[in-house]
mmCIF file of C-alpha atoms and ligand atoms in Angstrom:
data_model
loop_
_atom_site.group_PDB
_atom_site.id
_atom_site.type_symbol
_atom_site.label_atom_id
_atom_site.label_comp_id
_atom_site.label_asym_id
_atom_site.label_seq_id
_atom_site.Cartn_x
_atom_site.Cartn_y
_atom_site.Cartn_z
ATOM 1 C CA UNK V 1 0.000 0.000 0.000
ATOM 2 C CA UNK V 2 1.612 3.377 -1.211
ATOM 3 C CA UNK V 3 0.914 6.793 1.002
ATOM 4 C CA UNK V 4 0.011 8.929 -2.028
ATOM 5 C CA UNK V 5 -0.980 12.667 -1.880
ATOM 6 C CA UNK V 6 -3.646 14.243 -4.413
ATOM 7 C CA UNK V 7 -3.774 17.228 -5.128
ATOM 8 C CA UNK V 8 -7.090 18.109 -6.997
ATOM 9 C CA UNK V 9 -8.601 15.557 -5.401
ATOM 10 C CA UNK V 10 -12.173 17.393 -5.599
ATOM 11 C CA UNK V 11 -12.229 17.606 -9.368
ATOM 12 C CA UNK V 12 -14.038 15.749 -12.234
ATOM 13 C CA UNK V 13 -10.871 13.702 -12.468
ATOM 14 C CA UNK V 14 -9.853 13.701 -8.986
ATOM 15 C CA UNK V 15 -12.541 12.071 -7.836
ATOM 16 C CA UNK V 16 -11.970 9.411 -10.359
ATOM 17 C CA UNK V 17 -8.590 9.071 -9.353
ATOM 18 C CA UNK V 18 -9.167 8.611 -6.071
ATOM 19 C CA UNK V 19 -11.728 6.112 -6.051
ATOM 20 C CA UNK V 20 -9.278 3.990 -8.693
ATOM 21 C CA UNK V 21 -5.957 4.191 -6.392
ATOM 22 C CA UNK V 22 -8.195 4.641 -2.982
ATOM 23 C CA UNK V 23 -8.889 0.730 -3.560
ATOM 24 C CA UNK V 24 -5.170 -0.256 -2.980
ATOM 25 C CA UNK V 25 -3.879 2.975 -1.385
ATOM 26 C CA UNK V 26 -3.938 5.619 1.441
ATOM 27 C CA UNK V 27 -4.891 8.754 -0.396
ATOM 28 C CA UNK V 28 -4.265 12.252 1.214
ATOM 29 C CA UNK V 29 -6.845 14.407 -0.434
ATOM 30 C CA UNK V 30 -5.483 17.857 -1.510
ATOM 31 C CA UNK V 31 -7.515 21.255 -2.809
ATOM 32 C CA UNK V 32 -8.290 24.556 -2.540
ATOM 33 C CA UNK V 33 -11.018 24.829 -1.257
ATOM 34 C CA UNK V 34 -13.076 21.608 -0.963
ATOM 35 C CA UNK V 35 -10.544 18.745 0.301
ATOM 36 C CA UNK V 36 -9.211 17.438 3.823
ATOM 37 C CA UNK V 37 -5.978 19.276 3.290
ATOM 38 C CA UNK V 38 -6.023 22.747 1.696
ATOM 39 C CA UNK V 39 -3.222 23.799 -0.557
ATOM 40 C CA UNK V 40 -3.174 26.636 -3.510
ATOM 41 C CA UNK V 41 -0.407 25.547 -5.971
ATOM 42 C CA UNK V 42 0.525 29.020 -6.833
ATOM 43 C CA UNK V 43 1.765 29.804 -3.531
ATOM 44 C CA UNK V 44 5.324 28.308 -2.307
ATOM 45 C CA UNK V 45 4.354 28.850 1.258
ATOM 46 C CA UNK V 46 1.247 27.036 1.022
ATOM 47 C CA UNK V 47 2.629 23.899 -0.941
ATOM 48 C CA UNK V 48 5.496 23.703 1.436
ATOM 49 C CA UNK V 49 3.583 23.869 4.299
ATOM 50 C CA UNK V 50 1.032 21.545 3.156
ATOM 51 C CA UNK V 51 4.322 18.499 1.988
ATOM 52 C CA UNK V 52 6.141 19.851 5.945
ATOM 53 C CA UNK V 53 2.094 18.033 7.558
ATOM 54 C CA UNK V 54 1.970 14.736 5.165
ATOM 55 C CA UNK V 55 5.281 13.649 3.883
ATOM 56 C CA UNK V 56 6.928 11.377 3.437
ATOM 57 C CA UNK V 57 5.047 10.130 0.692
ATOM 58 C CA UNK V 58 5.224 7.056 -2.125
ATOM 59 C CA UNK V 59 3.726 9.386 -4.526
ATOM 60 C CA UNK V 60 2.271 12.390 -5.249
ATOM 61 C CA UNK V 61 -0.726 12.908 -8.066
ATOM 62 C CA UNK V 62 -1.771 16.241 -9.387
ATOM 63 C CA UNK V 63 -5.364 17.071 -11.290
ATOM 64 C CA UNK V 64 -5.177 20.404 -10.268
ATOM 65 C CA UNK V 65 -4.494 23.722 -12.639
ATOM 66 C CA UNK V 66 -6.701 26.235 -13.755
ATOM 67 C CA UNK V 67 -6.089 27.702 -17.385
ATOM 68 C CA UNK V 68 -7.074 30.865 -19.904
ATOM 69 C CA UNK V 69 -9.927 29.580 -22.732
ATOM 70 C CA UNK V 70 -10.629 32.410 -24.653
ATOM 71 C CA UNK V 71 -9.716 33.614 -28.613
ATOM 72 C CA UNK V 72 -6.491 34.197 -29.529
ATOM 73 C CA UNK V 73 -7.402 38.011 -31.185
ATOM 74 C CA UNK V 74 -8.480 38.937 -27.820
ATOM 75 C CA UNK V 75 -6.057 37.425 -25.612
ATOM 76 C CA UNK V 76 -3.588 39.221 -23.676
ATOM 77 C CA UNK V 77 -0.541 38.462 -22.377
ATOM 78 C CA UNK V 78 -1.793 38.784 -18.582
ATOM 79 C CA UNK V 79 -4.703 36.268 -19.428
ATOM 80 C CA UNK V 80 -2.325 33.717 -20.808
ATOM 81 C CA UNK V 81 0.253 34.358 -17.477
ATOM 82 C CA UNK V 82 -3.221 33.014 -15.772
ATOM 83 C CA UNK V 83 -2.323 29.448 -17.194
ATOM 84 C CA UNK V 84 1.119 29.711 -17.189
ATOM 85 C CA UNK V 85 1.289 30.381 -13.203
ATOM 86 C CA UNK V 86 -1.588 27.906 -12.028
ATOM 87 C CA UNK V 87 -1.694 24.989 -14.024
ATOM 88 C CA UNK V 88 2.108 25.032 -15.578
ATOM 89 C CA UNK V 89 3.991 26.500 -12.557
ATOM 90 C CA UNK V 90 1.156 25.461 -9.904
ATOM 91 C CA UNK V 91 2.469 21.461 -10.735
ATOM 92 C CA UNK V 92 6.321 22.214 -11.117
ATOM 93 C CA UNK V 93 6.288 23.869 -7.717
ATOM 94 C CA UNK V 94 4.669 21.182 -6.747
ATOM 95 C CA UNK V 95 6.951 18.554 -8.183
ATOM 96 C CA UNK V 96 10.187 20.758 -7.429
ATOM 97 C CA UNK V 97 9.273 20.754 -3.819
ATOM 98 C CA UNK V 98 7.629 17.698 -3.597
ATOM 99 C CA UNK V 99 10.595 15.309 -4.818
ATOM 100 C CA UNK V 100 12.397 16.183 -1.289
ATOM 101 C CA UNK V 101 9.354 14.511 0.275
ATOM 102 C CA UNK V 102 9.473 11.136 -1.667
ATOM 103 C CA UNK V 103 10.506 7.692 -0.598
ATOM 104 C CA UNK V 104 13.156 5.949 -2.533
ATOM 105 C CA UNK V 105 11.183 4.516 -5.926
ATOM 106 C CA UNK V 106 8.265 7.197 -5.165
ATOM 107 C CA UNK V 107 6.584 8.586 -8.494
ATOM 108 C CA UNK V 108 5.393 11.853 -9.004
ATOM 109 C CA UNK V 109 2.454 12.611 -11.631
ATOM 110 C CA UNK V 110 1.103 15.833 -13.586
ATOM 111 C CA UNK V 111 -1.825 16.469 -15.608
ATOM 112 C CA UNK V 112 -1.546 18.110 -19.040
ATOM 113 C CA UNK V 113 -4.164 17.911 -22.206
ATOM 114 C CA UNK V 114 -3.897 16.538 -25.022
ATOM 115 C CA UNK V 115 -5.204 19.863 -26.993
ATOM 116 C CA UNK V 116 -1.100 20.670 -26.967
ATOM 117 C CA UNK V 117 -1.293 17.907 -30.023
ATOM 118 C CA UNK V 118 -4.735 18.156 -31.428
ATOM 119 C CA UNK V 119 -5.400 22.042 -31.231
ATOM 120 C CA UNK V 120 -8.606 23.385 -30.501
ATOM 121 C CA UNK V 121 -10.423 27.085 -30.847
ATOM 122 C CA UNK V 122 -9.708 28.969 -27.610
ATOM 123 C CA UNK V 123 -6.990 26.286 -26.421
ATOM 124 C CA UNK V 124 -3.501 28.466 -27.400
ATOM 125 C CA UNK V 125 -3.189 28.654 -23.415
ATOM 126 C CA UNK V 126 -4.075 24.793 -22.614
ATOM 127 C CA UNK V 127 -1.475 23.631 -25.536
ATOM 128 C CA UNK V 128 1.090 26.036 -24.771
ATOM 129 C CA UNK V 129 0.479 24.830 -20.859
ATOM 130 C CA UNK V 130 0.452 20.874 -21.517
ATOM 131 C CA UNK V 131 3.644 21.027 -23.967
ATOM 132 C CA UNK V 132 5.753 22.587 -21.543
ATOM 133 C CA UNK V 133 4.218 20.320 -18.500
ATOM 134 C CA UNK V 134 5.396 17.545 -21.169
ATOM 135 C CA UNK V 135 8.983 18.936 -21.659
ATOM 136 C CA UNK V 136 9.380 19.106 -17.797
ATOM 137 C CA UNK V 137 8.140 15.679 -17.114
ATOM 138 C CA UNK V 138 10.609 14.131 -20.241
ATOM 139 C CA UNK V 139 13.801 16.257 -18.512
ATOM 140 C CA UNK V 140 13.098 16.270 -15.335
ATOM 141 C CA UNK V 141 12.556 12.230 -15.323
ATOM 142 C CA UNK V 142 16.464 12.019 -16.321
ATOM 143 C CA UNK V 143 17.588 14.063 -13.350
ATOM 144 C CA UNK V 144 15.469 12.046 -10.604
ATOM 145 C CA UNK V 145 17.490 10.785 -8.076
ATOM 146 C CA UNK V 146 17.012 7.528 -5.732
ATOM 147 C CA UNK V 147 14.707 5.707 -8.610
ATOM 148 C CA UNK V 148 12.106 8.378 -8.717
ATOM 149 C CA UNK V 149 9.857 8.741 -11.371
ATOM 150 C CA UNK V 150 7.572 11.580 -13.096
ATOM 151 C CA UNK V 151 5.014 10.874 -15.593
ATOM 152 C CA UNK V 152 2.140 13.084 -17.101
ATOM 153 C CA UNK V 153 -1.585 12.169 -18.047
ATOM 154 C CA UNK V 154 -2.741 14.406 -20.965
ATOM 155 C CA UNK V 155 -6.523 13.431 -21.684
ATOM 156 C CA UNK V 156 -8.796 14.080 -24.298
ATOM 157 C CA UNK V 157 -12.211 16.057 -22.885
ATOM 158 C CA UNK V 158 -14.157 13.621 -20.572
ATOM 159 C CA UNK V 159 -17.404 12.447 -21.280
ATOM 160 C CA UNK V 160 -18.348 14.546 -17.225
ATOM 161 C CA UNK V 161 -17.200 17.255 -18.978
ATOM 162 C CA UNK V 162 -19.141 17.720 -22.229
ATOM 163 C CA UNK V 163 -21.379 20.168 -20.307
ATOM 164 C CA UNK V 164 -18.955 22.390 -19.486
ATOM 165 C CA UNK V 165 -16.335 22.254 -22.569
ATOM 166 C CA UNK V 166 -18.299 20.077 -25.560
ATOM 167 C CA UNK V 167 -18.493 23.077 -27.775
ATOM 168 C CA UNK V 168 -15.043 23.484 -27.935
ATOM 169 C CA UNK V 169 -15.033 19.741 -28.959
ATOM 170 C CA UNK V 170 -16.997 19.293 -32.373
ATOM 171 C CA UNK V 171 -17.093 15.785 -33.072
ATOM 172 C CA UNK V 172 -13.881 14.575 -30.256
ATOM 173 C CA UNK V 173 -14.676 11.138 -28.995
ATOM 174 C CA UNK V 174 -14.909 11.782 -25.398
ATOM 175 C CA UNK V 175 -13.225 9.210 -22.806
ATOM 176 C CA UNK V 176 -14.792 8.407 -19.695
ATOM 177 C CA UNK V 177 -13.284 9.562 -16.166
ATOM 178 C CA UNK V 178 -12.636 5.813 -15.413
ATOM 179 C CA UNK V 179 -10.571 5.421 -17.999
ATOM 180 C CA UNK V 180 -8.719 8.573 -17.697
ATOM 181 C CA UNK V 181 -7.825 7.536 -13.988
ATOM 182 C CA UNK V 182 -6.487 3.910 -14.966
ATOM 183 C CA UNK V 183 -3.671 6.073 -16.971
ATOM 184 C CA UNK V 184 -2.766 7.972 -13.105
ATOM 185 C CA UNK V 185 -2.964 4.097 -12.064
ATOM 186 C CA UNK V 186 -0.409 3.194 -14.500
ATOM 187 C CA UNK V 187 1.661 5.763 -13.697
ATOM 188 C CA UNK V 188 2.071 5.322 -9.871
ATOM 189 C CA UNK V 189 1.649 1.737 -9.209
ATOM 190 C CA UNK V 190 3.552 0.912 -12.896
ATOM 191 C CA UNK V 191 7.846 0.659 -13.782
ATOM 192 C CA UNK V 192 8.045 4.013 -16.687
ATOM 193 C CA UNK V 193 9.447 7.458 -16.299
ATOM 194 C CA UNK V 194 9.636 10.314 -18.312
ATOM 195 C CA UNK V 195 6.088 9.272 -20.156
ATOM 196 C CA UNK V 196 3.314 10.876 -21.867
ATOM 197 C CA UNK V 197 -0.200 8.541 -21.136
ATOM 198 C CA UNK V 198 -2.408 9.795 -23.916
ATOM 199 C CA UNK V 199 -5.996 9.303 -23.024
ATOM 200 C CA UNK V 200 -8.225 10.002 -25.834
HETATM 201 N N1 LIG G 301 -12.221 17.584 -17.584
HETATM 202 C C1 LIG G 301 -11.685 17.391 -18.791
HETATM 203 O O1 LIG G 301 -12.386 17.061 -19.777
HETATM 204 C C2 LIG G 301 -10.204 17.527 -18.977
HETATM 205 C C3 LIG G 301 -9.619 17.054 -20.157
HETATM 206 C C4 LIG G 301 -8.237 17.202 -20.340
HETATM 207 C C5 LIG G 301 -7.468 17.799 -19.352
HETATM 208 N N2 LIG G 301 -8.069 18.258 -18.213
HETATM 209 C C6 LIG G 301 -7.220 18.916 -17.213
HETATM 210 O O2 LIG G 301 -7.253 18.169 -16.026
HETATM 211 C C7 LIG G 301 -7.167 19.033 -14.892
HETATM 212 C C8 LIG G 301 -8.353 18.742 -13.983
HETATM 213 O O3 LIG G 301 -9.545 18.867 -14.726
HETATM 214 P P1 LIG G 301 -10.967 18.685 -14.003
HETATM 215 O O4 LIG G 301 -12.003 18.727 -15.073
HETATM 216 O O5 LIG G 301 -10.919 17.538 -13.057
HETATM 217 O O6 LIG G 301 -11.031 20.079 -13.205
HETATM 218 P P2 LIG G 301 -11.964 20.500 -11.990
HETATM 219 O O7 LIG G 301 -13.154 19.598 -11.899
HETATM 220 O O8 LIG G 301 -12.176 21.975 -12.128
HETATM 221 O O9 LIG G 301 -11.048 20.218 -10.715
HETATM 222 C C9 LIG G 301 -9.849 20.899 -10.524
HETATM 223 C C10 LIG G 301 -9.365 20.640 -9.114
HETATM 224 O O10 LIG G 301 -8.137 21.320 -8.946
HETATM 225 C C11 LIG G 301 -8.165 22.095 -7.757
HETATM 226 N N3 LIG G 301 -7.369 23.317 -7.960
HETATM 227 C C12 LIG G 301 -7.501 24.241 -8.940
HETATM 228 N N4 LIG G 301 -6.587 25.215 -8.788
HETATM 229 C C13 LIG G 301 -5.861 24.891 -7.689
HETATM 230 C C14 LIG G 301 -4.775 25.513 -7.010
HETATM 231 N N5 LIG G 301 -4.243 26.678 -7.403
HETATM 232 N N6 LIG G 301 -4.285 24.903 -5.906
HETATM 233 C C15 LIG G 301 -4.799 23.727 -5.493
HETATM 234 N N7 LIG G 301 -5.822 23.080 -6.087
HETATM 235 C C16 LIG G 301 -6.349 23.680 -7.165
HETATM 236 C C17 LIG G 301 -9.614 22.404 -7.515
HETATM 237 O O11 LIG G 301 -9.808 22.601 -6.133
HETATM 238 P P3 LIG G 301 -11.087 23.409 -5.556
HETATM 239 O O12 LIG G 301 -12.291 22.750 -6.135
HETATM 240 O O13 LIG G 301 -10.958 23.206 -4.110
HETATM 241 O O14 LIG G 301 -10.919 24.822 -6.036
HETATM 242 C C18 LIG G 301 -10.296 21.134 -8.031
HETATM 243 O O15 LIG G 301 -10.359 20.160 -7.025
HETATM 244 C C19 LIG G 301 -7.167 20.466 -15.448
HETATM 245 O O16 LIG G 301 -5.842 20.917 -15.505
HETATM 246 C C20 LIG G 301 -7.721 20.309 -16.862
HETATM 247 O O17 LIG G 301 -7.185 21.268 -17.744
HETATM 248 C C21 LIG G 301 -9.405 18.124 -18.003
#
């Protein structure tokens, strides 16, 4: 049984996540505003203080990261910083402080989207975001020490989501949260590093 914390754990995802590695695992449920531990991923402080009250740790799972949807011929450069600091830097802080607090062979694991390889209206922000989380994972992975691993989940939208985000979607086969969390299950309980799991 791995001592994993989850960061996100709230979300349309999250709770999928959980209730897929909750079977075998301890979870620690992480969020802003709606989780037992509270954390906001743009703040140092906060992430720090929140790794100082449950590490160690086996691994560590992020769904969390808010982003800027919106057309490109009215976005500005202070919208797209919106992504850039909660969902891109939000998971690298947690990741760069995070690895201190992992058990030898521990795995840490970042959600990107796969819009940063099948572009959609609105989604310059979410591409530009998920790329880069991509690029940290692949480099980062080769720096790890002590056989830790990092691995990102970029998923197509989710079925729970076609409410919220299915006009941005014409025609996308949507992928059920269930499936999505069996790629966060392959990434903590499973050997890789440095990986992409493509959902969609
Ligand atoms: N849903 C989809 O179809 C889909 C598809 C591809 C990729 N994704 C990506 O997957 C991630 C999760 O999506 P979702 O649909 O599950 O989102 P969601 O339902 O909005 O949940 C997001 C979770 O992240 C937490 N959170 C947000 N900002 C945070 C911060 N600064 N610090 C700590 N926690 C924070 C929220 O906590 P509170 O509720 O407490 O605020 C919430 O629990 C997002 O990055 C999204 O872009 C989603």
């Amino acid at each position: 049984m791995k001592k994993i914390l989850l960061v996100g754990a709230a979300g349309t995802i999250g709770r999928a996540v959980a209730e897929n590695l909750g079977a075998r695992h301890q979870i620690l449920n992480a969020g802003r505003s709606s989780a037992d531990h509270r954390v906001d991923l743009t703040s140092d402080r906060s992430v720090a203080a929140l790794l100082d009250a449950v590490g160690p740790l086996d691994a560590i799972v992020s769904t969390a990261g808010g982003l800027h949807l919106g057309p490109l011929a009215e976005m500005s450069a202070e919208q797209f910083n919106a992504g850039l600091q909660a969902k891109l830097l939000g998971q690298v802080r947690l990741a760069l402080l995070g690895q201190r607090f992992l058990n030898d062979g521990g795995s840490i694991t970042l959600t990107a989207s796969v819009d940063s390889i099948e572009p959609i209206r609105q989604g310059v922000n979410a591409a530009t975001v998920g790329a880069a989380l991509e690029a940290f994972a692949l480099a980062a992975a080769i720096e790890l020490p002590r056989g830790l691993r990092i691995n990102v989940v970029s998923p197509t939208l989710l079925t729970e989501s076609v409410a919220s985000f299915g006009a941005l979607f014409p025609g996308v086969e949507t992928v059920s949260a269930e499936r999505v969390a069996r790629a966060y299950q392959r990434s903590v309980e499973g050997a890789q590093t440095g990986r992409v799991y493509r959902v969609m």
